[in-house]
Tab-separated table of C-alpha atoms and ligand atoms in Angstrom:
chain	number	residue	atom	x	y	z
A	93	UNK	CA	15.858	-55.723	-12.631
A	94	UNK	CA	12.219	-56.673	-12.797
A	95	UNK	CA	9.581	-54.054	-12.007
A	96	UNK	CA	6.747	-56.201	-11.855
A	97	UNK	CA	7.784	-59.102	-10.317
A	98	UNK	CA	4.743	-60.715	-9.464
A	99	UNK	CA	3.668	-61.167	-12.847
A	100	UNK	CA	4.644	-63.320	-15.540
A	101	UNK	CA	3.872	-63.462	-18.833
A	102	UNK	CA	0.013	-63.292	-19.489
A	103	UNK	CA	-1.187	-66.829	-21.023
A	104	UNK	CA	-4.443	-67.357	-22.920
A	105	UNK	CA	-6.341	-69.545	-20.436
A	106	UNK	CA	-9.702	-69.614	-21.740
A	107	UNK	CA	-13.201	-68.057	-20.656
A	108	UNK	CA	-13.515	-70.912	-17.530
A	109	UNK	CA	-9.843	-69.762	-16.385
A	110	UNK	CA	-10.029	-68.393	-12.652
A	111	UNK	CA	-6.352	-66.963	-12.918
A	112	UNK	CA	-7.217	-62.718	-12.985
A	113	UNK	CA	-3.618	-62.225	-14.939
A	114	UNK	CA	-4.821	-64.817	-18.024
A	115	UNK	CA	-6.721	-63.849	-20.966
A	116	UNK	CA	-9.675	-65.270	-21.248
A	117	UNK	CA	-10.995	-64.315	-24.780
A	118	UNK	CA	-8.261	-62.973	-26.312
A	119	UNK	CA	-6.290	-65.408	-28.151
A	120	UNK	CA	-3.710	-63.710	-30.056
A	121	UNK	CA	-3.120	-66.873	-32.355
A	122	UNK	CA	-6.765	-67.547	-32.868
A	123	UNK	CA	-7.925	-66.988	-36.730
A	124	UNK	CA	-11.034	-65.239	-37.063
A	125	UNK	CA	-11.718	-65.096	-40.883
A	126	UNK	CA	-8.599	-64.223	-42.664
A	127	UNK	CA	-6.623	-63.399	-40.083
A	128	UNK	CA	-5.340	-63.919	-36.526
A	129	UNK	CA	-6.844	-62.395	-32.898
A	130	UNK	CA	-3.303	-60.149	-33.157
A	131	UNK	CA	-3.676	-59.055	-36.544
A	132	UNK	CA	-6.933	-57.946	-36.271
A	133	UNK	CA	-6.751	-56.274	-33.061
A	134	UNK	CA	-3.366	-54.494	-33.110
A	135	UNK	CA	-3.418	-53.537	-29.295
A	136	UNK	CA	-1.283	-50.643	-28.051
A	137	UNK	CA	-0.193	-49.374	-24.676
A	138	UNK	CA	-0.141	-45.720	-23.911
A	139	UNK	CA	2.861	-44.723	-22.357
A	140	UNK	CA	1.102	-41.818	-20.727
A	141	UNK	CA	-1.668	-43.502	-18.663
A	142	UNK	CA	0.556	-46.832	-17.815
A	143	UNK	CA	3.960	-45.393	-17.049
A	144	UNK	CA	3.747	-41.325	-16.612
A	145	UNK	CA	0.398	-41.068	-14.708
A	146	UNK	CA	0.460	-40.743	-10.994
A	147	UNK	CA	-3.082	-40.855	-10.137
A	148	UNK	CA	-3.386	-36.747	-9.404
A	149	UNK	CA	-6.784	-35.502	-9.981
A	150	UNK	CA	-8.242	-32.133	-9.471
A	151	UNK	CA	-8.981	-33.081	-5.770
A	152	UNK	CA	-6.120	-35.284	-4.800
A	153	UNK	CA	-2.286	-35.998	-5.209
A	154	UNK	CA	-0.817	-38.770	-6.882
A	155	UNK	CA	-1.504	-41.837	-5.153
A	156	UNK	CA	-0.170	-45.001	-7.878
A	157	UNK	CA	2.001	-46.987	-5.839
A	158	UNK	CA	5.028	-47.406	-8.760
A	159	UNK	CA	8.234	-49.266	-8.644
A	160	UNK	CA	9.790	-46.157	-10.296
A	161	UNK	CA	8.286	-43.376	-7.732
A	162	UNK	CA	11.674	-43.061	-5.965
A	163	UNK	CA	13.459	-41.510	-9.158
A	164	UNK	CA	13.390	-38.155	-10.752
A	165	UNK	CA	14.234	-36.654	-13.941
A	166	UNK	CA	16.141	-38.537	-16.716
A	167	UNK	CA	16.673	-41.475	-13.881
A	168	UNK	CA	13.184	-41.790	-13.851
A	169	UNK	CA	12.713	-41.638	-17.583
A	170	UNK	CA	15.145	-44.469	-17.957
A	171	UNK	CA	13.301	-46.710	-15.398
A	172	UNK	CA	9.991	-45.865	-17.301
A	173	UNK	CA	11.136	-46.974	-20.195
A	174	UNK	CA	12.760	-50.378	-18.586
A	175	UNK	CA	9.835	-51.043	-16.948
A	176	UNK	CA	7.297	-50.368	-20.006
A	177	UNK	CA	9.357	-52.926	-22.333
A	178	UNK	CA	8.984	-55.436	-19.224
A	179	UNK	CA	5.491	-54.863	-19.475
A	180	UNK	CA	4.955	-55.127	-23.340
A	181	UNK	CA	6.732	-58.222	-22.973
A	182	UNK	CA	4.725	-59.894	-19.922
A	183	UNK	CA	1.443	-58.453	-21.661
A	184	UNK	CA	2.724	-59.579	-25.263
A	185	UNK	CA	1.504	-55.936	-26.133
A	186	UNK	CA	2.415	-55.479	-30.422
A	187	UNK	CA	2.241	-51.993	-30.210
A	188	UNK	CA	2.962	-48.731	-27.772
A	189	UNK	CA	2.187	-44.993	-28.402
A	190	UNK	CA	3.870	-42.152	-26.645
A	191	UNK	CA	3.462	-38.022	-26.415
A	192	UNK	CA	7.054	-36.548	-26.781
A	193	UNK	CA	6.649	-35.247	-22.868
A	194	UNK	CA	5.709	-38.826	-21.712
A	195	UNK	CA	9.052	-40.321	-22.115
A	196	UNK	CA	11.492	-37.722	-21.564
A	197	UNK	CA	11.473	-34.428	-18.889
A	198	UNK	CA	11.550	-30.941	-20.135
A	199	UNK	CA	14.216	-28.954	-20.442
A	200	UNK	CA	14.555	-24.710	-20.269
A	201	UNK	CA	14.942	-24.821	-24.089
A	202	UNK	CA	13.966	-26.603	-26.718
A	203	UNK	CA	17.354	-27.267	-27.701
A	204	UNK	CA	17.510	-29.364	-23.907
A	205	UNK	CA	14.405	-30.703	-24.325
A	206	UNK	CA	15.451	-32.609	-27.759
A	207	UNK	CA	18.876	-33.598	-25.728
A	208	UNK	CA	16.499	-35.514	-23.347
A	209	UNK	CA	14.468	-36.742	-25.779
A	210	UNK	CA	17.336	-38.226	-27.900
A	211	UNK	CA	18.902	-39.861	-25.108
A	212	UNK	CA	15.889	-41.807	-24.321
A	213	UNK	CA	14.756	-42.418	-27.819
A	214	UNK	CA	18.114	-44.003	-28.306
A	215	UNK	CA	17.321	-46.171	-25.290
A	216	UNK	CA	13.693	-47.102	-26.956
A	217	UNK	CA	15.466	-47.993	-30.607
A	218	UNK	CA	17.383	-50.217	-28.542
A	219	UNK	CA	15.044	-51.984	-26.657
A	220	UNK	CA	12.710	-52.370	-30.189
A	221	UNK	CA	15.702	-53.807	-31.735
A	222	UNK	CA	15.011	-57.258	-29.833
A	223	UNK	CA	11.391	-56.621	-28.574
A	224	UNK	CA	8.353	-57.526	-30.720
A	225	UNK	CA	6.657	-54.381	-29.770
A	226	UNK	CA	6.446	-51.806	-32.402
A	227	UNK	CA	5.612	-47.990	-32.268
A	228	UNK	CA	1.660	-47.518	-33.418
A	229	UNK	CA	2.227	-43.853	-33.047
A	230	UNK	CA	3.857	-40.683	-31.307
A	231	UNK	CA	2.678	-37.322	-31.081
A	232	UNK	CA	3.553	-33.566	-29.398
A	233	UNK	CA	2.022	-32.567	-26.381
A	234	UNK	CA	1.369	-28.931	-27.445
A	235	UNK	CA	-1.079	-28.533	-24.087
A	236	UNK	CA	0.419	-29.082	-20.936
A	237	UNK	CA	2.989	-26.353	-20.748
A	238	UNK	CA	1.770	-22.864	-20.140
A	239	UNK	CA	2.901	-21.411	-23.555
A	240	UNK	CA	0.154	-23.375	-24.819
A	241	UNK	CA	-2.203	-21.576	-22.915
A	242	UNK	CA	-4.030	-20.205	-25.885
A	243	UNK	CA	-3.425	-22.990	-28.374
A	244	UNK	CA	-0.818	-24.120	-30.279
A	245	UNK	CA	-0.912	-24.173	-34.092
A	246	UNK	CA	-4.501	-21.866	-33.395
A	247	UNK	CA	-2.312	-19.724	-30.832
A	248	UNK	CA	-2.562	-15.972	-31.529
A	249	UNK	CA	1.203	-15.843	-30.574
A	250	UNK	CA	3.553	-16.542	-33.629
A	251	UNK	CA	6.117	-17.581	-31.355
A	252	UNK	CA	4.054	-19.891	-30.210
A	253	UNK	CA	3.275	-21.328	-33.085
A	254	UNK	CA	6.730	-21.447	-34.239
A	255	UNK	CA	7.973	-23.835	-31.085
A	256	UNK	CA	4.494	-25.949	-31.962
A	257	UNK	CA	6.147	-26.385	-35.605
A	258	UNK	CA	9.461	-27.652	-34.181
A	259	UNK	CA	8.080	-29.761	-31.809
A	260	UNK	CA	6.245	-31.552	-34.544
A	261	UNK	CA	9.599	-31.603	-36.724
A	262	UNK	CA	11.135	-33.628	-34.047
A	263	UNK	CA	8.384	-35.575	-33.501
A	264	UNK	CA	8.404	-36.424	-37.246
A	265	UNK	CA	12.238	-37.276	-36.905
A	266	UNK	CA	11.308	-39.176	-33.928
A	267	UNK	CA	8.661	-40.928	-35.870
A	268	UNK	CA	10.722	-42.250	-38.829
A	269	UNK	CA	13.590	-43.134	-36.640
A	270	UNK	CA	11.590	-45.413	-34.509
A	271	UNK	CA	9.449	-46.428	-37.454
A	272	UNK	CA	6.220	-45.463	-36.104
A	273	UNK	CA	3.209	-46.742	-38.482
A	274	UNK	CA	1.542	-43.279	-37.878
A	275	UNK	CA	2.025	-39.998	-36.330
A	276	UNK	CA	-1.302	-38.214	-34.490
A	277	UNK	CA	-2.452	-34.714	-34.275
A	278	UNK	CA	-4.900	-34.692	-30.843
A	279	UNK	CA	-6.569	-30.897	-31.107
A	280	UNK	CA	-5.365	-30.335	-27.809
A	281	UNK	CA	-5.828	-26.672	-26.906
A	282	UNK	CA	-6.718	-26.044	-30.671
A	283	UNK	CA	-10.140	-24.256	-30.114
A	284	UNK	CA	-11.636	-21.179	-28.126
A	285	UNK	CA	-13.597	-20.128	-24.846
A	286	UNK	CA	-14.958	-16.834	-26.145
A	287	UNK	CA	-15.508	-15.760	-29.618
A	288	UNK	CA	-15.173	-11.968	-28.236
A	289	UNK	CA	-11.387	-12.420	-28.357
A	290	UNK	CA	-11.148	-15.171	-30.940
A	291	UNK	CA	-10.056	-14.758	-35.061
A	292	UNK	CA	-11.565	-18.178	-35.658
A	293	UNK	CA	-11.221	-17.404	-39.484
A	294	UNK	CA	-7.190	-16.690	-39.177
A	295	UNK	CA	-6.767	-19.302	-36.516
A	296	UNK	CA	-8.393	-22.446	-38.586
A	297	UNK	CA	-6.166	-21.264	-41.272
A	298	UNK	CA	-3.059	-21.058	-39.368
A	299	UNK	CA	-4.086	-24.885	-38.309
A	300	UNK	CA	-4.392	-26.225	-42.018
A	301	UNK	CA	-1.204	-24.119	-42.578
A	302	UNK	CA	0.787	-26.375	-39.735
A	303	UNK	CA	-0.821	-29.551	-41.455
A	304	UNK	CA	0.845	-28.322	-44.597
A	305	UNK	CA	3.863	-27.814	-43.446
A	306	UNK	CA	3.736	-31.268	-41.430
A	307	UNK	CA	2.823	-32.949	-44.668
A	308	UNK	CA	5.732	-31.221	-46.636
A	309	UNK	CA	8.417	-32.036	-43.526
A	310	UNK	CA	7.210	-35.867	-43.464
A	311	UNK	CA	7.563	-36.041	-47.528
A	312	UNK	CA	11.030	-34.229	-47.152
A	313	UNK	CA	12.364	-36.725	-44.570
A	314	UNK	CA	10.765	-40.030	-46.021
A	315	UNK	CA	8.629	-40.668	-43.230
A	316	UNK	CA	5.828	-42.340	-44.530
A	317	UNK	CA	3.354	-43.096	-41.392
A	318	UNK	CA	-0.102	-42.399	-41.748
A	319	UNK	CA	-1.058	-39.141	-40.547
A	320	UNK	CA	-4.594	-39.323	-38.119
A	321	UNK	CA	-6.573	-36.420	-36.495
A	322	UNK	CA	-8.311	-37.432	-32.725
A	323	UNK	CA	-11.350	-35.341	-32.772
A	324	UNK	CA	-12.741	-34.608	-29.632
A	325	UNK	CA	-15.421	-31.659	-29.061
A	326	UNK	CA	-14.766	-30.024	-25.818
A	327	UNK	CA	-11.830	-30.397	-22.928
A	328	UNK	CA	-9.879	-28.674	-22.789
A	329	UNK	CA	-10.942	-25.798	-24.820
A	330	UNK	CA	-14.964	-25.209	-24.904
A	331	UNK	CA	-15.138	-25.064	-28.431
A	332	UNK	CA	-12.694	-27.488	-30.376
A	333	UNK	CA	-11.772	-27.141	-34.026
A	334	UNK	CA	-11.989	-30.672	-34.401
A	335	UNK	CA	-15.541	-31.279	-32.562
A	336	UNK	CA	-15.692	-34.868	-34.673
A	337	UNK	CA	-15.147	-36.827	-37.467
A	338	UNK	CA	-17.831	-35.058	-39.435
A	339	UNK	CA	-16.358	-31.632	-38.715
A	340	UNK	CA	-12.870	-32.885	-39.230
A	341	UNK	CA	-13.583	-34.218	-42.706
A	342	UNK	CA	-15.120	-30.578	-43.898
A	343	UNK	CA	-12.152	-29.196	-42.683
A	344	UNK	CA	-9.732	-31.494	-44.319
A	345	UNK	CA	-11.516	-30.936	-47.550
A	346	UNK	CA	-11.792	-27.063	-47.269
A	347	UNK	CA	-8.074	-27.176	-47.243
A	348	UNK	CA	-7.529	-29.880	-49.501
A	349	UNK	CA	-5.847	-31.743	-47.016
A	350	UNK	CA	-8.151	-34.872	-47.298
A	351	UNK	CA	-5.662	-37.070	-49.081
A	352	UNK	CA	-3.202	-37.125	-46.105
A	353	UNK	CA	-4.958	-37.828	-43.528
A	354	UNK	CA	-7.552	-39.972	-41.582
A	355	UNK	CA	-8.872	-40.297	-38.527
A	356	UNK	CA	-7.846	-41.680	-34.791
A	357	UNK	CA	-11.248	-42.222	-33.137
A	358	UNK	CA	-11.844	-42.339	-29.437
A	359	UNK	CA	-14.785	-43.767	-27.881
A	360	UNK	CA	-14.858	-41.489	-25.437
A	361	UNK	CA	-14.438	-38.581	-27.303
A	362	UNK	CA	-17.658	-39.984	-29.222
A	363	UNK	CA	-19.591	-40.025	-26.713
A	364	UNK	CA	-18.409	-36.342	-25.295
A	365	UNK	CA	-19.623	-35.428	-28.761
A	366	UNK	CA	-23.012	-36.498	-28.336
A	367	UNK	CA	-22.143	-39.784	-30.706
A	368	UNK	CA	-21.697	-43.171	-30.109
A	369	UNK	CA	-18.472	-44.928	-30.347
A	370	UNK	CA	-19.954	-46.751	-33.704
A	371	UNK	CA	-21.067	-44.000	-35.291
A	372	UNK	CA	-18.224	-41.678	-35.606
A	373	UNK	CA	-16.437	-45.216	-37.162
A	374	UNK	CA	-19.051	-45.391	-39.643
A	375	UNK	CA	-18.785	-41.643	-40.648
A	376	UNK	CA	-14.472	-42.248	-40.957
A	377	UNK	CA	-15.490	-45.562	-43.048
A	378	UNK	CA	-17.930	-44.609	-45.491
A	379	UNK	CA	-15.410	-41.864	-46.403
A	380	UNK	CA	-12.558	-43.829	-46.516
A	381	UNK	CA	-11.012	-42.346	-43.683
A	382	UNK	CA	-10.850	-44.972	-40.419
A	383	UNK	CA	-7.489	-44.726	-39.777
A	384	UNK	CA	-6.551	-46.004	-35.986
A	385	UNK	CA	-8.866	-46.228	-32.916
A	386	UNK	CA	-8.217	-44.849	-29.316
A	387	UNK	CA	-9.968	-47.868	-27.022
A	388	UNK	CA	-11.452	-46.738	-24.277
A	389	UNK	CA	-14.979	-45.609	-22.625
A	390	UNK	CA	-16.816	-43.048	-20.858
A	391	UNK	CA	-19.069	-42.787	-17.611
A	392	UNK	CA	-22.734	-41.993	-19.037
A	393	UNK	CA	-23.174	-40.468	-15.646
A	394	UNK	CA	-19.826	-38.196	-15.704
A	395	UNK	CA	-19.590	-35.335	-18.379
A	396	UNK	CA	-16.235	-35.148	-19.507
A	397	UNK	CA	-13.295	-37.594	-20.630
A	398	UNK	CA	-12.778	-40.225	-17.662
A	399	UNK	CA	-11.034	-42.567	-20.186
A	400	UNK	CA	-11.777	-45.925	-18.784
A	401	UNK	CA	-10.734	-49.119	-19.803
A	402	UNK	CA	-13.279	-50.785	-22.385
A	403	UNK	CA	-15.526	-53.375	-20.616
A	404	UNK	CA	-19.118	-52.484	-22.169
A	405	UNK	CA	-18.793	-55.766	-24.577
A	406	UNK	CA	-22.123	-54.287	-26.928
A	407	UNK	CA	-19.454	-51.461	-27.835
A	408	UNK	CA	-16.791	-53.346	-28.728
A	409	UNK	CA	-18.910	-55.588	-30.859
A	410	UNK	CA	-20.376	-52.805	-32.923
A	411	UNK	CA	-17.051	-50.840	-32.972
A	412	UNK	CA	-15.306	-54.567	-33.956
A	413	UNK	CA	-18.293	-54.474	-36.224
A	414	UNK	CA	-16.912	-51.216	-38.026
A	415	UNK	CA	-13.260	-52.321	-38.028
A	416	UNK	CA	-14.233	-55.759	-39.891
A	417	UNK	CA	-16.204	-54.098	-42.625
A	418	UNK	CA	-13.120	-51.666	-43.043
A	419	UNK	CA	-11.127	-54.494	-43.751
A	420	UNK	CA	-9.404	-54.152	-40.665
A	421	UNK	CA	-7.749	-51.157	-39.503
A	422	UNK	CA	-4.467	-50.850	-41.875
A	423	UNK	CA	-1.588	-49.433	-40.338
A	424	UNK	CA	-4.176	-48.529	-37.322
A	425	UNK	CA	-4.492	-50.362	-34.317
A	426	UNK	CA	-6.634	-50.043	-30.545
A	427	UNK	CA	-4.672	-47.922	-28.575
A	428	UNK	CA	-5.837	-48.072	-24.999
A	429	UNK	CA	-5.801	-44.763	-24.387
A	430	UNK	CA	-7.668	-46.140	-20.725
A	431	UNK	CA	-6.348	-45.116	-17.210
A	432	UNK	CA	-7.001	-46.988	-14.025
A	433	UNK	CA	-9.116	-45.740	-11.680
A	434	UNK	CA	-7.850	-43.684	-8.626
A	435	UNK	CA	-8.548	-46.335	-6.722
A	436	UNK	CA	-7.010	-49.128	-8.676
A	437	UNK	CA	-3.525	-48.191	-7.421
A	438	UNK	CA	-1.672	-51.481	-7.029
A	439	UNK	CA	1.131	-51.825	-10.358
A	440	UNK	CA	-0.650	-55.032	-11.128
A	441	UNK	CA	-4.061	-53.687	-11.645
A	442	UNK	CA	-2.237	-51.868	-15.083
A	443	UNK	CA	-2.522	-55.655	-16.040
A	444	UNK	CA	-5.688	-56.182	-15.109
A	445	UNK	CA	-7.001	-53.372	-16.914
A	446	UNK	CA	-5.572	-54.165	-19.938
A	447	UNK	CA	-6.506	-57.750	-19.695
A	448	UNK	CA	-9.913	-56.729	-19.133
A	449	UNK	CA	-9.761	-54.221	-22.526
A	450	UNK	CA	-7.994	-56.826	-23.803
A	451	UNK	CA	-10.710	-59.912	-23.729
A	452	UNK	CA	-13.137	-57.094	-24.518
A	453	UNK	CA	-12.116	-56.252	-27.623
A	454	UNK	CA	-11.567	-59.798	-28.324
A	455	UNK	CA	-15.584	-60.930	-27.664
A	456	UNK	CA	-16.471	-58.305	-29.824
A	457	UNK	CA	-14.306	-59.211	-32.753
A	458	UNK	CA	-15.469	-62.737	-32.440
A	459	UNK	CA	-19.149	-61.713	-32.010
A	460	UNK	CA	-18.764	-58.957	-34.910
A	461	UNK	CA	-17.220	-61.327	-37.140
A	462	UNK	CA	-20.176	-63.959	-36.903
A	463	UNK	CA	-22.815	-61.544	-37.111
A	464	UNK	CA	-21.059	-60.794	-40.299
A	465	UNK	CA	-20.456	-64.015	-41.478
A	466	UNK	CA	-24.144	-65.000	-40.957
A	467	UNK	CA	-24.748	-61.812	-42.887
A	468	UNK	CA	-27.402	-61.052	-39.801
A	469	UNK	CA	-27.282	-57.193	-40.396
A	470	UNK	CA	-26.585	-57.060	-44.006
A	471	UNK	CA	-29.323	-59.078	-45.182
A	472	UNK	CA	-31.944	-56.938	-42.799
A	473	UNK	CA	-30.410	-53.464	-44.278
A	474	UNK	CA	-30.511	-54.858	-48.046
A	475	UNK	CA	-33.971	-56.042	-47.489
A	476	UNK	CA	-35.172	-52.420	-45.630
A	477	UNK	CA	-33.497	-50.354	-48.843
A	478	UNK	CA	-34.912	-52.676	-51.736
A	479	UNK	CA	-37.523	-49.929	-52.926
A	480	UNK	CA	-33.870	-48.518	-54.711
A	481	UNK	CA	-33.498	-51.917	-56.703
A	482	UNK	CA	-35.944	-51.555	-59.076
A	483	UNK	CA	-38.575	-49.013	-60.619
A	484	UNK	CA	-38.260	-45.344	-59.413
A	485	UNK	CA	-35.667	-46.141	-56.618
A	486	UNK	CA	-33.534	-47.522	-59.034
A	487	UNK	CA	-33.836	-44.362	-61.297
A	488	UNK	CA	-33.046	-42.517	-58.258
A	489	UNK	CA	-29.330	-44.090	-57.859
A	490	UNK	CA	-28.822	-44.349	-61.416
A	491	UNK	CA	-29.386	-40.437	-61.819
A	492	UNK	CA	-32.289	-40.719	-64.177
A	493	UNK	CA	-34.966	-39.231	-61.800
A	494	UNK	CA	-35.328	-35.728	-61.653
A	495	UNK	CA	-37.993	-33.080	-59.633
A	496	UNK	CA	-40.827	-33.733	-62.715
A	497	UNK	CA	-40.438	-37.494	-63.015
A	498	UNK	CA	-40.427	-37.884	-58.865
A	499	UNK	CA	-43.849	-35.824	-58.839
A	500	UNK	CA	-45.433	-37.458	-61.585
A	501	UNK	CA	-44.614	-40.731	-59.606
A	502	UNK	CA	-46.279	-39.794	-56.380
A	503	UNK	CA	-49.169	-36.857	-57.266
A	504	UNK	CA	-51.672	-39.613	-57.422
A	505	UNK	CA	-50.290	-42.012	-54.688
A	506	UNK	CA	-52.751	-42.633	-51.918
A	507	UNK	CA	-50.863	-45.443	-50.160
A	508	UNK	CA	-47.331	-45.562	-48.443
A	509	UNK	CA	-46.144	-48.823	-47.924
A	510	UNK	CA	-43.639	-48.312	-45.003
A	511	UNK	CA	-42.377	-51.506	-42.767
A	512	UNK	CA	-41.087	-51.615	-39.252
A	513	UNK	CA	-37.768	-51.109	-38.453
A	514	UNK	CA	-37.596	-53.726	-35.965
A	515	UNK	CA	-34.802	-51.939	-34.222
A	516	UNK	CA	-35.481	-53.947	-30.635
A	517	UNK	CA	-35.503	-57.161	-32.614
A	518	UNK	CA	-32.012	-56.382	-33.794
A	519	UNK	CA	-30.657	-55.560	-30.508
A	520	UNK	CA	-32.131	-58.851	-28.894
A	521	UNK	CA	-30.339	-60.724	-31.853
A	522	UNK	CA	-27.222	-58.841	-31.224
A	523	UNK	CA	-27.460	-59.952	-27.331
A	524	UNK	CA	-28.377	-63.708	-28.581
A	525	UNK	CA	-24.848	-63.612	-30.649
A	526	UNK	CA	-23.112	-62.114	-27.643
A	527	UNK	CA	-24.619	-64.627	-25.318
A	528	UNK	CA	-23.791	-67.641	-27.619
A	529	UNK	CA	-20.608	-66.741	-29.631
A	530	UNK	CA	-18.206	-68.711	-27.040
B	615	LIG	C1	-6.918	-36.404	-24.861
B	615	LIG	C2	-6.264	-37.212	-25.618
B	615	LIG	C3	-5.325	-37.670	-25.873
B	615	LIG	C4	-4.608	-38.125	-27.283
B	615	LIG	C5	-3.389	-37.551	-27.638
B	615	LIG	O1	-8.259	-36.277	-24.347
B	615	LIG	O2	-7.208	-38.383	-26.080
B	615	LIG	O3	-4.257	-38.318	-25.122
B	615	LIG	O4	-4.725	-39.193	-27.656
B	615	LIG	O5	-2.867	-36.527	-27.835
B	616	LIG	CO1	-6.879	-40.271	-27.282
């Protein structure tokens, strides 16, 4: 049975195509530098937004028209798997991602939940035997159920800590079975509302204990995927422990966990933290910890996580700039942690939205590659810091300078020759590349 019968396989038709259900810029086989677009971009479909989300928001009921809406329980879960693999095939998606609760209904106990999960994982495993779509990552939802009201690994309740551990244990087993390239930890409710009732030290120590147990168990069962932390500054708690990449690095280094983790960077989480998307990617990259990306965008006028499909070409260009400079994402990919707007309730909107996101990143890839190939920013930056190539600058870099020699250098200096940073010119240059790359 076809769930998306009005849609056939999405093809690349080029920038002048007027067909809404075609790629204009994403041409998977096109070679950019040393690999294909498909290999650079490694797109992933987020199961929760695409197959589970029904449009519910704090003010209204679910309104999404979906061909599986009449079903319930395990029947619903199975229909979603069938629909998902039809969708992946038609979109030509190389990857997908899911939370445990996205794919199978929860039972009264973890034993029951795991039974449901096993049945659906069997089904997914079967589909994956013939599908080209692989699992980018899976994760455990440890925030929706009321038991996680005070957090999971940072809960004040040790039974909840234990329950969370058992959920991640199962998640790692599923990851191993389905050949997941990564396993994600997004903080969920790992944070706090008020210090008046919070032992912050204990909560953070426990979170580190939890991560160590995950690392140990992965080793025990031979799961070799990459562990990823996904930072977010707020929502659902006021203070999230993994605020941003820099906070995450400090945490991991304090507990000697840094060799085992990289970061999954979400654009909308970056902007909620008061950073740009490219800032978070840069911090991770220069620390050798850029793992994967949740590709979406926020709304500059709204202060929450709107998870929109990415269409801002300036942002996708600067993001791809960091990713190319990183040599690609390795085991990571660009997972569309993005949902269609409530007004976009037709099933075909799921395709329209993914096409918009894929085309936007394809443009970003091409423009960023050209910027790098032409050394546009590299040359400017190298010249801007040239004072460190000789004289006192070189001595600083080589560790030959100290406060005394530096004082000697400047004590009688009257003039400091600074040059313009020319940021407006550089922004215009990026625009020029954007407008002329195709
Ligand atoms: C929440 C969020 C999550 C993670 C996975 O803001 O981004 O969906 O990506 O738990
Ligand atoms: Co995310």
